[in-house]
PDB file of C-alpha atoms and ligand atoms in Angstrom:
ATOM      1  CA  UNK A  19      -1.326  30.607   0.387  1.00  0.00           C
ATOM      2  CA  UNK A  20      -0.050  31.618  -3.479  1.00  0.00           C
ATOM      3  CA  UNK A  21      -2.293  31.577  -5.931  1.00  0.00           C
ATOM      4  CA  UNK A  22       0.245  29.125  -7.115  1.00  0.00           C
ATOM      5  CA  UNK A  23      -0.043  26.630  -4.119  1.00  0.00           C
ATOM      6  CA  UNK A  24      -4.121  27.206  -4.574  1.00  0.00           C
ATOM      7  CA  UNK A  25      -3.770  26.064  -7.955  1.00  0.00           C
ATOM      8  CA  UNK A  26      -1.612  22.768  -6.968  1.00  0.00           C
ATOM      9  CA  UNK A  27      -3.976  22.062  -4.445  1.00  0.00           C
ATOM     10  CA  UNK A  28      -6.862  22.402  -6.278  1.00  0.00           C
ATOM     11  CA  UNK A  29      -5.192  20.010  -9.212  1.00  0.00           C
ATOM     12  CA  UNK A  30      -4.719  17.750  -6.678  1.00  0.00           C
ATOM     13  CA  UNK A  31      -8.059  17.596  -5.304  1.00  0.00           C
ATOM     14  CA  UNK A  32      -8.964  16.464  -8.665  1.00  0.00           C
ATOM     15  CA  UNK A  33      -7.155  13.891  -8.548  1.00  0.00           C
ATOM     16  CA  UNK A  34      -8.005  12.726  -5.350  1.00  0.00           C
ATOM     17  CA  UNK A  35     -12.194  12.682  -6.493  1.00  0.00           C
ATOM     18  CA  UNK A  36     -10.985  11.110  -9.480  1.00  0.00           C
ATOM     19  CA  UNK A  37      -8.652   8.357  -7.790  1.00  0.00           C
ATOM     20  CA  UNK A  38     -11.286   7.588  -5.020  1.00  0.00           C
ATOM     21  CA  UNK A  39     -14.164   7.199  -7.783  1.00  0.00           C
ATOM     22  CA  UNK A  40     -12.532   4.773 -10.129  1.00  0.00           C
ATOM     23  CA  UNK A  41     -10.984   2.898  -7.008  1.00  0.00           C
ATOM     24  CA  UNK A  42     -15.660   2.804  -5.974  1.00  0.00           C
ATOM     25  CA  UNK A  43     -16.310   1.782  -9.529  1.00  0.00           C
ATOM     26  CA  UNK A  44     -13.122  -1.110  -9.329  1.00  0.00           C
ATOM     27  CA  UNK A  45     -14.168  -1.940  -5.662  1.00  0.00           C
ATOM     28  CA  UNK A  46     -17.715  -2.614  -7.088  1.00  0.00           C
ATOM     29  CA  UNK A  47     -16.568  -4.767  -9.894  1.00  0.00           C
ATOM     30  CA  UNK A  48     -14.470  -6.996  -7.138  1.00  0.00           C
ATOM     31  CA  UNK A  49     -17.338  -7.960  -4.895  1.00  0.00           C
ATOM     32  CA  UNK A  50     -19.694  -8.628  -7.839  1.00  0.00           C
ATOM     33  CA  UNK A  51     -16.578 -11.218  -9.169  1.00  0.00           C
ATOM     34  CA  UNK A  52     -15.625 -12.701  -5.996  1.00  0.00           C
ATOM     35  CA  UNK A  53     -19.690 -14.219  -6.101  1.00  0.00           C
ATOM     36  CA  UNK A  54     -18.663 -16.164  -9.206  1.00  0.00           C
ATOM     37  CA  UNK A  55     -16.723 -18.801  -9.720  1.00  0.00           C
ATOM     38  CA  UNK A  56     -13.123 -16.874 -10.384  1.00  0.00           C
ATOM     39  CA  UNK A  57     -10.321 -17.915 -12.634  1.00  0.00           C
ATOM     40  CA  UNK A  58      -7.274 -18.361 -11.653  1.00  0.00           C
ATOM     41  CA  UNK A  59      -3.264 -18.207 -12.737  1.00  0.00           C
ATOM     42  CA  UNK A  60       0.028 -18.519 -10.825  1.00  0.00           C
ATOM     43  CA  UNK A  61       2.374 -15.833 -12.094  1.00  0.00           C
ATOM     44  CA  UNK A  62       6.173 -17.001 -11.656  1.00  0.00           C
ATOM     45  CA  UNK A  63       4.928 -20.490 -10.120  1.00  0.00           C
ATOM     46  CA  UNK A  64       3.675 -19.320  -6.924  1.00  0.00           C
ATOM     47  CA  UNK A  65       1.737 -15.481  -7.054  1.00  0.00           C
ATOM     48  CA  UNK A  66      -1.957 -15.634  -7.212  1.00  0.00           C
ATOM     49  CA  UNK A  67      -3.831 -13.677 -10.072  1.00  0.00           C
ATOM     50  CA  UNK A  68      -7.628 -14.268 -10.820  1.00  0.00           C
ATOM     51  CA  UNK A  69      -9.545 -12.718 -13.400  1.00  0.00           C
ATOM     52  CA  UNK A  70     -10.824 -10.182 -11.046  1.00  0.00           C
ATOM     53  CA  UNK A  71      -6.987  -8.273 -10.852  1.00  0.00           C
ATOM     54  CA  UNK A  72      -7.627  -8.029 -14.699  1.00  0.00           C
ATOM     55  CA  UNK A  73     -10.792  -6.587 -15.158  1.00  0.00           C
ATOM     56  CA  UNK A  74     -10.307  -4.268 -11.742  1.00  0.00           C
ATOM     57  CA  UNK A  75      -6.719  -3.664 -13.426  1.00  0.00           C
ATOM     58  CA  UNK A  76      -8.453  -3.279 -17.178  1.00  0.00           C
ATOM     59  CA  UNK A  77     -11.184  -0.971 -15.481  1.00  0.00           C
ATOM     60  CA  UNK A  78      -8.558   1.803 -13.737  1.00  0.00           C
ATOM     61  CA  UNK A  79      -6.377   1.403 -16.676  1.00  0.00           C
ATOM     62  CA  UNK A  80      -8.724   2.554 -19.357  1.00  0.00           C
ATOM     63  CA  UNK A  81     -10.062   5.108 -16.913  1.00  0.00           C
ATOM     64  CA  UNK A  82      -6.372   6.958 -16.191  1.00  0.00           C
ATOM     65  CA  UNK A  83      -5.683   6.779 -19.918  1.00  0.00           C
ATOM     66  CA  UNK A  84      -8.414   8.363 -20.807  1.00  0.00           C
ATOM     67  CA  UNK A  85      -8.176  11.103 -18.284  1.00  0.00           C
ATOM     68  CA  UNK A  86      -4.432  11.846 -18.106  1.00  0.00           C
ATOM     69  CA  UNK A  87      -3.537  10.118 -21.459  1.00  0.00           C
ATOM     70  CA  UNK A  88       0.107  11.201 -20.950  1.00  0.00           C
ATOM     71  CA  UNK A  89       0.477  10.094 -17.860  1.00  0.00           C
ATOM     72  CA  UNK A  90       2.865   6.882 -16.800  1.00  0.00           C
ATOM     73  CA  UNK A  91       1.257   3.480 -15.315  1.00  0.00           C
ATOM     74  CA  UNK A  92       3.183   0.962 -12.848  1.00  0.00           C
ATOM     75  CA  UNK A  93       0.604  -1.970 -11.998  1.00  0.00           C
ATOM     76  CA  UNK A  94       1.497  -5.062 -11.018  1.00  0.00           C
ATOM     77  CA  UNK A  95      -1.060  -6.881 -13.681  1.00  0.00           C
ATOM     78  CA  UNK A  96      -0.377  -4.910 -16.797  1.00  0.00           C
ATOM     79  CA  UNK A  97       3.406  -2.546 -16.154  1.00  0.00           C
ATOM     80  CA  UNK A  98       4.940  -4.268 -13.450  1.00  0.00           C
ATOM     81  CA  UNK A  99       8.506  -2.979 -14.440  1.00  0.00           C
ATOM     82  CA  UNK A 100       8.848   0.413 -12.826  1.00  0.00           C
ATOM     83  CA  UNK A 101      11.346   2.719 -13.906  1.00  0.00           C
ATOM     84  CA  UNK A 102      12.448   4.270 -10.242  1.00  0.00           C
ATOM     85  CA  UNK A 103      14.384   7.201 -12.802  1.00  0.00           C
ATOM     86  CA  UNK A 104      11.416   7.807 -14.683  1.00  0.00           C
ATOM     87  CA  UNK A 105       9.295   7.655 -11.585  1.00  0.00           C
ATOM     88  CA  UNK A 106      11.101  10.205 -10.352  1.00  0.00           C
ATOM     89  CA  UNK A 107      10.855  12.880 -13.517  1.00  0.00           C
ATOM     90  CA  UNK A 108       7.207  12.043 -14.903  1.00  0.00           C
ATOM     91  CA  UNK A 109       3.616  12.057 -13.718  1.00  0.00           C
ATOM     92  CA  UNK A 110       2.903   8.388 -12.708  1.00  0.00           C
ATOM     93  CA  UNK A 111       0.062   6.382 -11.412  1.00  0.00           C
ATOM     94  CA  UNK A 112       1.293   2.999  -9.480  1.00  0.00           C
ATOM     95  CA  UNK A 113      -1.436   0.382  -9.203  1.00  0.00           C
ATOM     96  CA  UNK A 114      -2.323  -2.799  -7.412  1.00  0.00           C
ATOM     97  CA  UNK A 115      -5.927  -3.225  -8.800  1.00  0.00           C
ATOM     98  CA  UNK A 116      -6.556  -6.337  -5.743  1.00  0.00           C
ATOM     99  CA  UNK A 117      -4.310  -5.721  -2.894  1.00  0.00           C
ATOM    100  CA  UNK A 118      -4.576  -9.211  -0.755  1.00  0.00           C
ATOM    101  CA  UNK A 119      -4.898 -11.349  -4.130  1.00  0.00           C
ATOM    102  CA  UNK A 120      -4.695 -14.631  -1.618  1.00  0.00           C
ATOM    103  CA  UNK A 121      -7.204 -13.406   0.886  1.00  0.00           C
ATOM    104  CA  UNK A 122      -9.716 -12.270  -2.159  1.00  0.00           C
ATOM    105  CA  UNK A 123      -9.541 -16.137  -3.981  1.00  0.00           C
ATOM    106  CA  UNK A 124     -10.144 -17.458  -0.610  1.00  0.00           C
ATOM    107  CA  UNK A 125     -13.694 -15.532  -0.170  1.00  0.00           C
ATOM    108  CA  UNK A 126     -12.203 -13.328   2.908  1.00  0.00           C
ATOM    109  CA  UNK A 127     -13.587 -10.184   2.780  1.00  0.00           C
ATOM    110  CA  UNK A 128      -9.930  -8.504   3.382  1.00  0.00           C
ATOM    111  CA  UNK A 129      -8.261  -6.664   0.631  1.00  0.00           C
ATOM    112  CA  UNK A 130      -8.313  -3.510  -1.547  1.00  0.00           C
ATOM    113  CA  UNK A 131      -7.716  -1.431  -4.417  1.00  0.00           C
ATOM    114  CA  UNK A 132      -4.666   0.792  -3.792  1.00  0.00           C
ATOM    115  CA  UNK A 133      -4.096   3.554  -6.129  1.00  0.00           C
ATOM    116  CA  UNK A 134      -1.246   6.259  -5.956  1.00  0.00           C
ATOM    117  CA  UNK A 135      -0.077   9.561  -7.939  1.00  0.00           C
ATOM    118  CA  UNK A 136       3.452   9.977  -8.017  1.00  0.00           C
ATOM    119  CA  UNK A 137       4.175  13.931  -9.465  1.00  0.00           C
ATOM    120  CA  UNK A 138       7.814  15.798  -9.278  1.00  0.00           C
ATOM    121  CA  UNK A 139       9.481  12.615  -7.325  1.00  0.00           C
ATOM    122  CA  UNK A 140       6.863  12.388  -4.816  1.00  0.00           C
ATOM    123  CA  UNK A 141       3.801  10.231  -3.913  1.00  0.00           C
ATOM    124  CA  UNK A 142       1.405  13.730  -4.091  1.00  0.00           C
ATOM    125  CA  UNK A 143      -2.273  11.428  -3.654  1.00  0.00           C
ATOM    126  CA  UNK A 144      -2.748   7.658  -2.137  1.00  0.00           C
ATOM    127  CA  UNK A 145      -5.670   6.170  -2.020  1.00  0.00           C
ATOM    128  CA  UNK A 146      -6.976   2.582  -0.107  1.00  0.00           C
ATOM    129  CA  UNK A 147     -10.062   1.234  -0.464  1.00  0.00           C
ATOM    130  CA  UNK A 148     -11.794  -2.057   1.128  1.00  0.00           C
ATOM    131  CA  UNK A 149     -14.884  -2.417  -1.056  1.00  0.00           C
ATOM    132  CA  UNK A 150     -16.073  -5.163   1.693  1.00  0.00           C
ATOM    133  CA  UNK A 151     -15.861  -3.051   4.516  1.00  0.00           C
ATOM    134  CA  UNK A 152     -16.854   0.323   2.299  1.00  0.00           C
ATOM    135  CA  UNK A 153     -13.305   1.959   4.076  1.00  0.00           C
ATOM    136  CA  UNK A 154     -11.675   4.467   1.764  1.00  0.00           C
ATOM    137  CA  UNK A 155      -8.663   5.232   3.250  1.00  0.00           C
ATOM    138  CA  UNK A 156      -6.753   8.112   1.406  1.00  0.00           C
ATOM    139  CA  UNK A 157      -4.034  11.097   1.709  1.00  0.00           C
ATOM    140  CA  UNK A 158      -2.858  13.900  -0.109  1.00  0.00           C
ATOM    141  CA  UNK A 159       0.979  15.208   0.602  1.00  0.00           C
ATOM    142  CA  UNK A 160       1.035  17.677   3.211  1.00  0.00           C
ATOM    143  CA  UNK A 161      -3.127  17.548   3.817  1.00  0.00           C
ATOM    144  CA  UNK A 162      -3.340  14.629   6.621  1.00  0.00           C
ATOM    145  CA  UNK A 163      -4.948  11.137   6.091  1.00  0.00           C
ATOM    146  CA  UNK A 164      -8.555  10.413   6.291  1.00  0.00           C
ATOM    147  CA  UNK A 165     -11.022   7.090   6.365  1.00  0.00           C
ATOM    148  CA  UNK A 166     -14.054   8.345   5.345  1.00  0.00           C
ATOM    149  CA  UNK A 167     -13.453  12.002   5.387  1.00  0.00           C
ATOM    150  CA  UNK A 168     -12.590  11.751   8.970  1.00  0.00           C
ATOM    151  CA  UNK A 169      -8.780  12.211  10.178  1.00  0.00           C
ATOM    152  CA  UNK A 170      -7.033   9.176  11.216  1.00  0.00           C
ATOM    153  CA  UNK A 171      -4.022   9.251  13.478  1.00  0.00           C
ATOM    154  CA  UNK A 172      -1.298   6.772  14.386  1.00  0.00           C
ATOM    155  CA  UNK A 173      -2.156   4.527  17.772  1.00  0.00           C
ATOM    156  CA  UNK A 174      -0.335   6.104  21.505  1.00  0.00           C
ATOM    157  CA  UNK A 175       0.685   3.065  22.462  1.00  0.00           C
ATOM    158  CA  UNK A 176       4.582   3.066  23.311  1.00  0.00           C
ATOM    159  CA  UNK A 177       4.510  -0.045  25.110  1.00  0.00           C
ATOM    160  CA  UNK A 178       6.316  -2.668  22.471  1.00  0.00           C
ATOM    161  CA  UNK A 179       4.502  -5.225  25.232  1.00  0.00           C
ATOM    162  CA  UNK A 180       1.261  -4.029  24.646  1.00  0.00           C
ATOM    163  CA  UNK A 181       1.489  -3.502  20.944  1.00  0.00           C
ATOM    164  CA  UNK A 182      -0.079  -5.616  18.428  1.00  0.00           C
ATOM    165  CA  UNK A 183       2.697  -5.772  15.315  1.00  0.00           C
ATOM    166  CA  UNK A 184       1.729  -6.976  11.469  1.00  0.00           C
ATOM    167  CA  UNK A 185       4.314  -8.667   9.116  1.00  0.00           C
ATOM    168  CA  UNK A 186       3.611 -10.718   5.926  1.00  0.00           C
ATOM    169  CA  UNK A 187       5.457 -13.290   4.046  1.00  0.00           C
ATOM    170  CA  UNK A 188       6.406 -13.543   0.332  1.00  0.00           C
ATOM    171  CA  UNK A 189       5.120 -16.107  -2.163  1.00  0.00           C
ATOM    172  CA  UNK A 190       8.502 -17.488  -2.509  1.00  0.00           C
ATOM    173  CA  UNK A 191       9.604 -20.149   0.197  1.00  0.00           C
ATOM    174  CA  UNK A 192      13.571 -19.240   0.202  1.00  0.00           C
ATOM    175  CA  UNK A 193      13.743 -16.889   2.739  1.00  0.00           C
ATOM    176  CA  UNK A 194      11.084 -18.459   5.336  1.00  0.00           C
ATOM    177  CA  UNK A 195      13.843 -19.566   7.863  1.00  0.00           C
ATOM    178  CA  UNK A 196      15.012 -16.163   8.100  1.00  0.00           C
ATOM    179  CA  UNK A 197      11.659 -14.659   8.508  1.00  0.00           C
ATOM    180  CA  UNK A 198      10.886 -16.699  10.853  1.00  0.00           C
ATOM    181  CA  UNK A 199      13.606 -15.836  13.605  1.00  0.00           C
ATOM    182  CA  UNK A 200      12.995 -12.583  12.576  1.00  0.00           C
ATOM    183  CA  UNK A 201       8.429 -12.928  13.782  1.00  0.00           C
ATOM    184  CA  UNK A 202      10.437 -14.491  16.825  1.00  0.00           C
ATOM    185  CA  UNK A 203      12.056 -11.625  17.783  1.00  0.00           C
ATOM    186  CA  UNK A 204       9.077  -9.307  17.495  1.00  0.00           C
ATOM    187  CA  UNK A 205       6.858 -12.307  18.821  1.00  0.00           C
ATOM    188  CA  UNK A 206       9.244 -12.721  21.974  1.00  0.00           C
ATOM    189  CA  UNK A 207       8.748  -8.679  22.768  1.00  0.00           C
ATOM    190  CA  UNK A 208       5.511  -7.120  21.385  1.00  0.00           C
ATOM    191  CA  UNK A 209       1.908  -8.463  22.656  1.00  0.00           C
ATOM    192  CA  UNK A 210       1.068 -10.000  19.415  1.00  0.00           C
ATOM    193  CA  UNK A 211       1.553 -10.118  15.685  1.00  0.00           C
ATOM    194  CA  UNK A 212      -1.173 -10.212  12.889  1.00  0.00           C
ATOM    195  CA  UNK A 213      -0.588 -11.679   9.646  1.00  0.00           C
ATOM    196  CA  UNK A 214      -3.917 -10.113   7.473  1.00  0.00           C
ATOM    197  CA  UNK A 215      -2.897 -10.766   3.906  1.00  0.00           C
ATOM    198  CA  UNK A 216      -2.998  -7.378   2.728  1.00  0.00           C
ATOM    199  CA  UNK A 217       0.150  -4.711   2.710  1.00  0.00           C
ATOM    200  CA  UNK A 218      -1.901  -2.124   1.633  1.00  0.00           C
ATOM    201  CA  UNK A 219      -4.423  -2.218   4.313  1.00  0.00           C
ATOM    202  CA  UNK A 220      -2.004  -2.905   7.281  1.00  0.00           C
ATOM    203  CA  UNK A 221      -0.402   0.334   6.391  1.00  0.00           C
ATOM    204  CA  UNK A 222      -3.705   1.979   6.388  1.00  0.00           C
ATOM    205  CA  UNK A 223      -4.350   0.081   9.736  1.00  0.00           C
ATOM    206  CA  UNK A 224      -1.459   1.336  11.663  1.00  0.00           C
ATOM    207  CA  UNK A 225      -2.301   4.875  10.136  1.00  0.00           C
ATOM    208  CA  UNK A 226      -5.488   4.663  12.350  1.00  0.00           C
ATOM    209  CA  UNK A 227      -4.452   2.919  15.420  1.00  0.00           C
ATOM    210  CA  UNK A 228      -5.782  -1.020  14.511  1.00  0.00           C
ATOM    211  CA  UNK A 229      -1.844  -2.042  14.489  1.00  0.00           C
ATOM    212  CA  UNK A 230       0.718  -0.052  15.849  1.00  0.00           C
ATOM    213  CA  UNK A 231       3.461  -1.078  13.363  1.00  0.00           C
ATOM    214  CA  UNK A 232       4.491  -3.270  10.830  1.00  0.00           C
ATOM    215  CA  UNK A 233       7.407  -4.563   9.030  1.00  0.00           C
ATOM    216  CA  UNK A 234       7.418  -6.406   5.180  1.00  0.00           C
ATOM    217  CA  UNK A 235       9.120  -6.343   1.843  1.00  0.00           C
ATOM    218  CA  UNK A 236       6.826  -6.090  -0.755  1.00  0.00           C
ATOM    219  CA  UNK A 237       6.634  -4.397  -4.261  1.00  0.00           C
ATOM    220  CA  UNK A 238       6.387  -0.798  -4.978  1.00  0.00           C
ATOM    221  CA  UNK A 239       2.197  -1.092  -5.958  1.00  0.00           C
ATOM    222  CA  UNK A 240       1.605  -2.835  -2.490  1.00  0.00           C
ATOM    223  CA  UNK A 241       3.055  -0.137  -0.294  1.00  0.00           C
ATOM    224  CA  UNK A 242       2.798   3.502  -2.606  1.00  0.00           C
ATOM    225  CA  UNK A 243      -0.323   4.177  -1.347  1.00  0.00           C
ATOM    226  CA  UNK A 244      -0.702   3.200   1.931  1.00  0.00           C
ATOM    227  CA  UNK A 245       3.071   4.674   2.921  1.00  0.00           C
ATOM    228  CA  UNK A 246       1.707   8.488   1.795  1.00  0.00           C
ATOM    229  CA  UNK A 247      -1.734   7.804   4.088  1.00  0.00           C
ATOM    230  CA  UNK A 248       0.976   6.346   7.347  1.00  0.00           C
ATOM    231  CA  UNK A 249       3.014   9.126   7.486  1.00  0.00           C
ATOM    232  CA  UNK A 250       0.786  11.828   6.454  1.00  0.00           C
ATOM    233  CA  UNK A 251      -1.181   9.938  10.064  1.00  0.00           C
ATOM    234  CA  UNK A 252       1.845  10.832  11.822  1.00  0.00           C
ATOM    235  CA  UNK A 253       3.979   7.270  11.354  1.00  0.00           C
ATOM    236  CA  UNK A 254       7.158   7.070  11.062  1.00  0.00           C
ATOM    237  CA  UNK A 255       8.033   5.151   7.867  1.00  0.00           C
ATOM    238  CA  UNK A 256      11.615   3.714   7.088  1.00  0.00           C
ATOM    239  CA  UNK A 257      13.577   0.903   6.627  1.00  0.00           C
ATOM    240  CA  UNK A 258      15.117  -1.611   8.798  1.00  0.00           C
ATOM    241  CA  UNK A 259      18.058  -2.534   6.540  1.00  0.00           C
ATOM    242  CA  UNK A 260      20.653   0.175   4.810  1.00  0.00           C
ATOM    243  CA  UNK A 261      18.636   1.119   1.403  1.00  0.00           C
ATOM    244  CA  UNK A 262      21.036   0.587  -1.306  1.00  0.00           C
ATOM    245  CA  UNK A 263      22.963   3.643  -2.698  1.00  0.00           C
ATOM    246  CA  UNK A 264      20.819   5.395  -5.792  1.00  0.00           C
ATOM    247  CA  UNK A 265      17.478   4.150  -4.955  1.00  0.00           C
ATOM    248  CA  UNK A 266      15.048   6.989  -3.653  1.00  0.00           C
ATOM    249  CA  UNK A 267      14.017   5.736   0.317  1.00  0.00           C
ATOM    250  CA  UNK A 268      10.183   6.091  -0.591  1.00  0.00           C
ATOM    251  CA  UNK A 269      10.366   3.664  -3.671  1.00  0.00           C
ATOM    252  CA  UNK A 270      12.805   1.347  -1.569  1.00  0.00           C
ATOM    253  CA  UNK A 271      10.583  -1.971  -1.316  1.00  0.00           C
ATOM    254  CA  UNK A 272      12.528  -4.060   0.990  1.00  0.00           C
ATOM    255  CA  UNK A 273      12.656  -4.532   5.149  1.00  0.00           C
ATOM    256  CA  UNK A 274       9.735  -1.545   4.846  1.00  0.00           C
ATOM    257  CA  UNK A 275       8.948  -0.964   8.604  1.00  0.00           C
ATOM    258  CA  UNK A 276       5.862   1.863  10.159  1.00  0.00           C
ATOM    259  CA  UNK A 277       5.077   2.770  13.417  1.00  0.00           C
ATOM    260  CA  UNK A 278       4.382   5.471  15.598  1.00  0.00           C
ATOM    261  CA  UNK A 279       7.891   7.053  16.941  1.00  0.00           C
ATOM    262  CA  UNK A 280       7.545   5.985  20.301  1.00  0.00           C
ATOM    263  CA  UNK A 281       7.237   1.924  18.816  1.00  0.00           C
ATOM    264  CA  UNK A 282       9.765   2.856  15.282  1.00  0.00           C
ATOM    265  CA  UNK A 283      13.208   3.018  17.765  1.00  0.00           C
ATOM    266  CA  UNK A 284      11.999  -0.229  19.141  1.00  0.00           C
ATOM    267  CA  UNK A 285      11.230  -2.511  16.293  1.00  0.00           C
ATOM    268  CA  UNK A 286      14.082  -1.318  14.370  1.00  0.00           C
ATOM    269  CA  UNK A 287      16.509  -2.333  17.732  1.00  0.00           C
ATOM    270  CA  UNK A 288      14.766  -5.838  17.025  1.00  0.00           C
ATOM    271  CA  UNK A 289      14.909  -6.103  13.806  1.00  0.00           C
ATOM    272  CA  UNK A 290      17.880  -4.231  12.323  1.00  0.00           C
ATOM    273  CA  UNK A 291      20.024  -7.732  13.850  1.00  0.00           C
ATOM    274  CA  UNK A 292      17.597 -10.207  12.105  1.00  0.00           C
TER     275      UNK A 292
HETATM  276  C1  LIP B 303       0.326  -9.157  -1.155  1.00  0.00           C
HETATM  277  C2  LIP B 303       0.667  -8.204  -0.035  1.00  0.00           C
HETATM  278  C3  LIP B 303       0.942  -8.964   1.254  1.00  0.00           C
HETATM  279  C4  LIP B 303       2.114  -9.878   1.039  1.00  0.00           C
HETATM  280  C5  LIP B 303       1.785 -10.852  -0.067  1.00  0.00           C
HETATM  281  C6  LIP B 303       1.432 -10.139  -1.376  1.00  0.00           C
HETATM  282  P1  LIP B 303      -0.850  -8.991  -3.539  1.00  0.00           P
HETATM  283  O1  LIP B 303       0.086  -8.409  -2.327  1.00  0.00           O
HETATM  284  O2  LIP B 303      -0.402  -7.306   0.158  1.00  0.00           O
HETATM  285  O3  LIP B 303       1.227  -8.096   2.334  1.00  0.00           O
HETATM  286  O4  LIP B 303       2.415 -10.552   2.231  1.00  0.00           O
HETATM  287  O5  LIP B 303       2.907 -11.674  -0.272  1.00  0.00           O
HETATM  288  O6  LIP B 303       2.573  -9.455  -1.847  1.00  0.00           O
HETATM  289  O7  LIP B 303       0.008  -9.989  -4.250  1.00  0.00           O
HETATM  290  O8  LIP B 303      -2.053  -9.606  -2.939  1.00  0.00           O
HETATM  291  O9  LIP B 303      -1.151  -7.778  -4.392  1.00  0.00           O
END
């Protein structure tokens, strides 16, 4: 290896210790705030924030700009607006400070903090962690995906009958009919689906075999990290529906679908109709 490609790595095992200890230190702050009574607001009429996303959000926030001052922030509580050009030219952390905002409110112990480093056009560091179930999920481009320290591969199973398939469903109630012929299809051939409230975490979840795919569109702070940690555990990670012309494939948000590449031909035959 170049003393060049040392160097990189080495800058971006920095920033992986760095990422995983404010995503601890934000992780701590959430279970403390979820035994209080937590505020709540309704962004856009229907999506869930509680005081919690802010101080989590308020906590990373303060911690990045003090670190890397001159980096960019996309967070969906404080810069929800990304920039896909910009994203694609300058250093950028994309944050989703509670990952699961629904599951949180309700007292389920099901969600996350998912942090990722975008650098030269590419998601270089993601990182996923469950503060209820201490699980830090995390990847760095090129270097595998962990839990823990410990590797984490994609599930075997290439049986779509035997396969146990996530989806979620936006806050927004336009586009239920639709999604539900399209849970019928993948109902009608896989064993069984899961709906678990959190994108981040399903991604992370079919990166180490608990799901074996799933399909969503989401925003680009739900999926950054947890699409870096899937395919760096050896999923296949595309779309189910053309991604319009211009827009970079990995910041693509919509009809996201991850599975292994025995499952991925199979789900997309399902759902590329829907
Ligand atoms: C949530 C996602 C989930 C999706 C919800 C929501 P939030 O993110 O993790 O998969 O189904 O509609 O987008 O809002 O909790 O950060």
């Amino acid at each position: 290896m170049t003393q060049e490609k040392l160097n990189a790595r080495a800058a971006l095992d920095e920033i992986m210790q760095f990422t995983q200890s404010i995503a601890r230190a934000a992780g701590t702050e959430i279970v403390a705030a979820q035994r209080e009574v937590l505020s709540s607001n309704f962004k856009n009429g229907d999506e869930l924030v509680t005081n919690a996303d802010l101080q989590a959000d308020a906590l990373i926030v303060k911690a990045i700009r003090h670190q890397y001052p001159d980096h960019d922030i996309v967070s969906e509580e404080s810069a929800p607006e990304p920039d896909l050009q910009r994203l694609q030219e300058h250093p950028t952390w994309v944050i989703d400070p509670i990952d699961g905002t629904v599951n949180y409110a309700h007292g389920h112990l099901h969600s996350a903090v998912s942090i990722a480093y975008v650098e030269n056009g590419q998601i270089q560091c993601g990182v996923v962690f469950n503060p209820f179930a201490d699980e830090m999920f995390s990847a760095i481009r090129g270097h595998g995906a962990q839990l823990n320290g410990e590797e984490i591969t994609v599930a075997a199973e290439s049986n779509l009958r035997r396969a146990i398939i996530a989806t979620g469903f936006p806050y927004g109630k336009a586009e239920i009919p639709a999604l539900i012929q399209r849970l019928g299809a993948i109902l009608s051939h896989a064993a069984d689906i899961r709906r678990n409230g959190s994108a981040a975490l399903d991604l992370c979840w079919v990166a180490m075999g608990r799901l074996d795919g799933y399909y969503e569109s989401l925003s680009l702070w739900d999926f950054a990290a947890g699409q870096l940690i899937a395919i760096e555990a050896g999923a296949q990670y595309g779309h189910f529906k053309p991604v319009p012309a211009g827009v970079p494939q990995q910041f693509h948000s919509q009809n996201i679908l991850v599975a292994n590449a025995a499952l991925y031909g199979q789900l997309l035959a399902l759902l590329e109709p829907t």
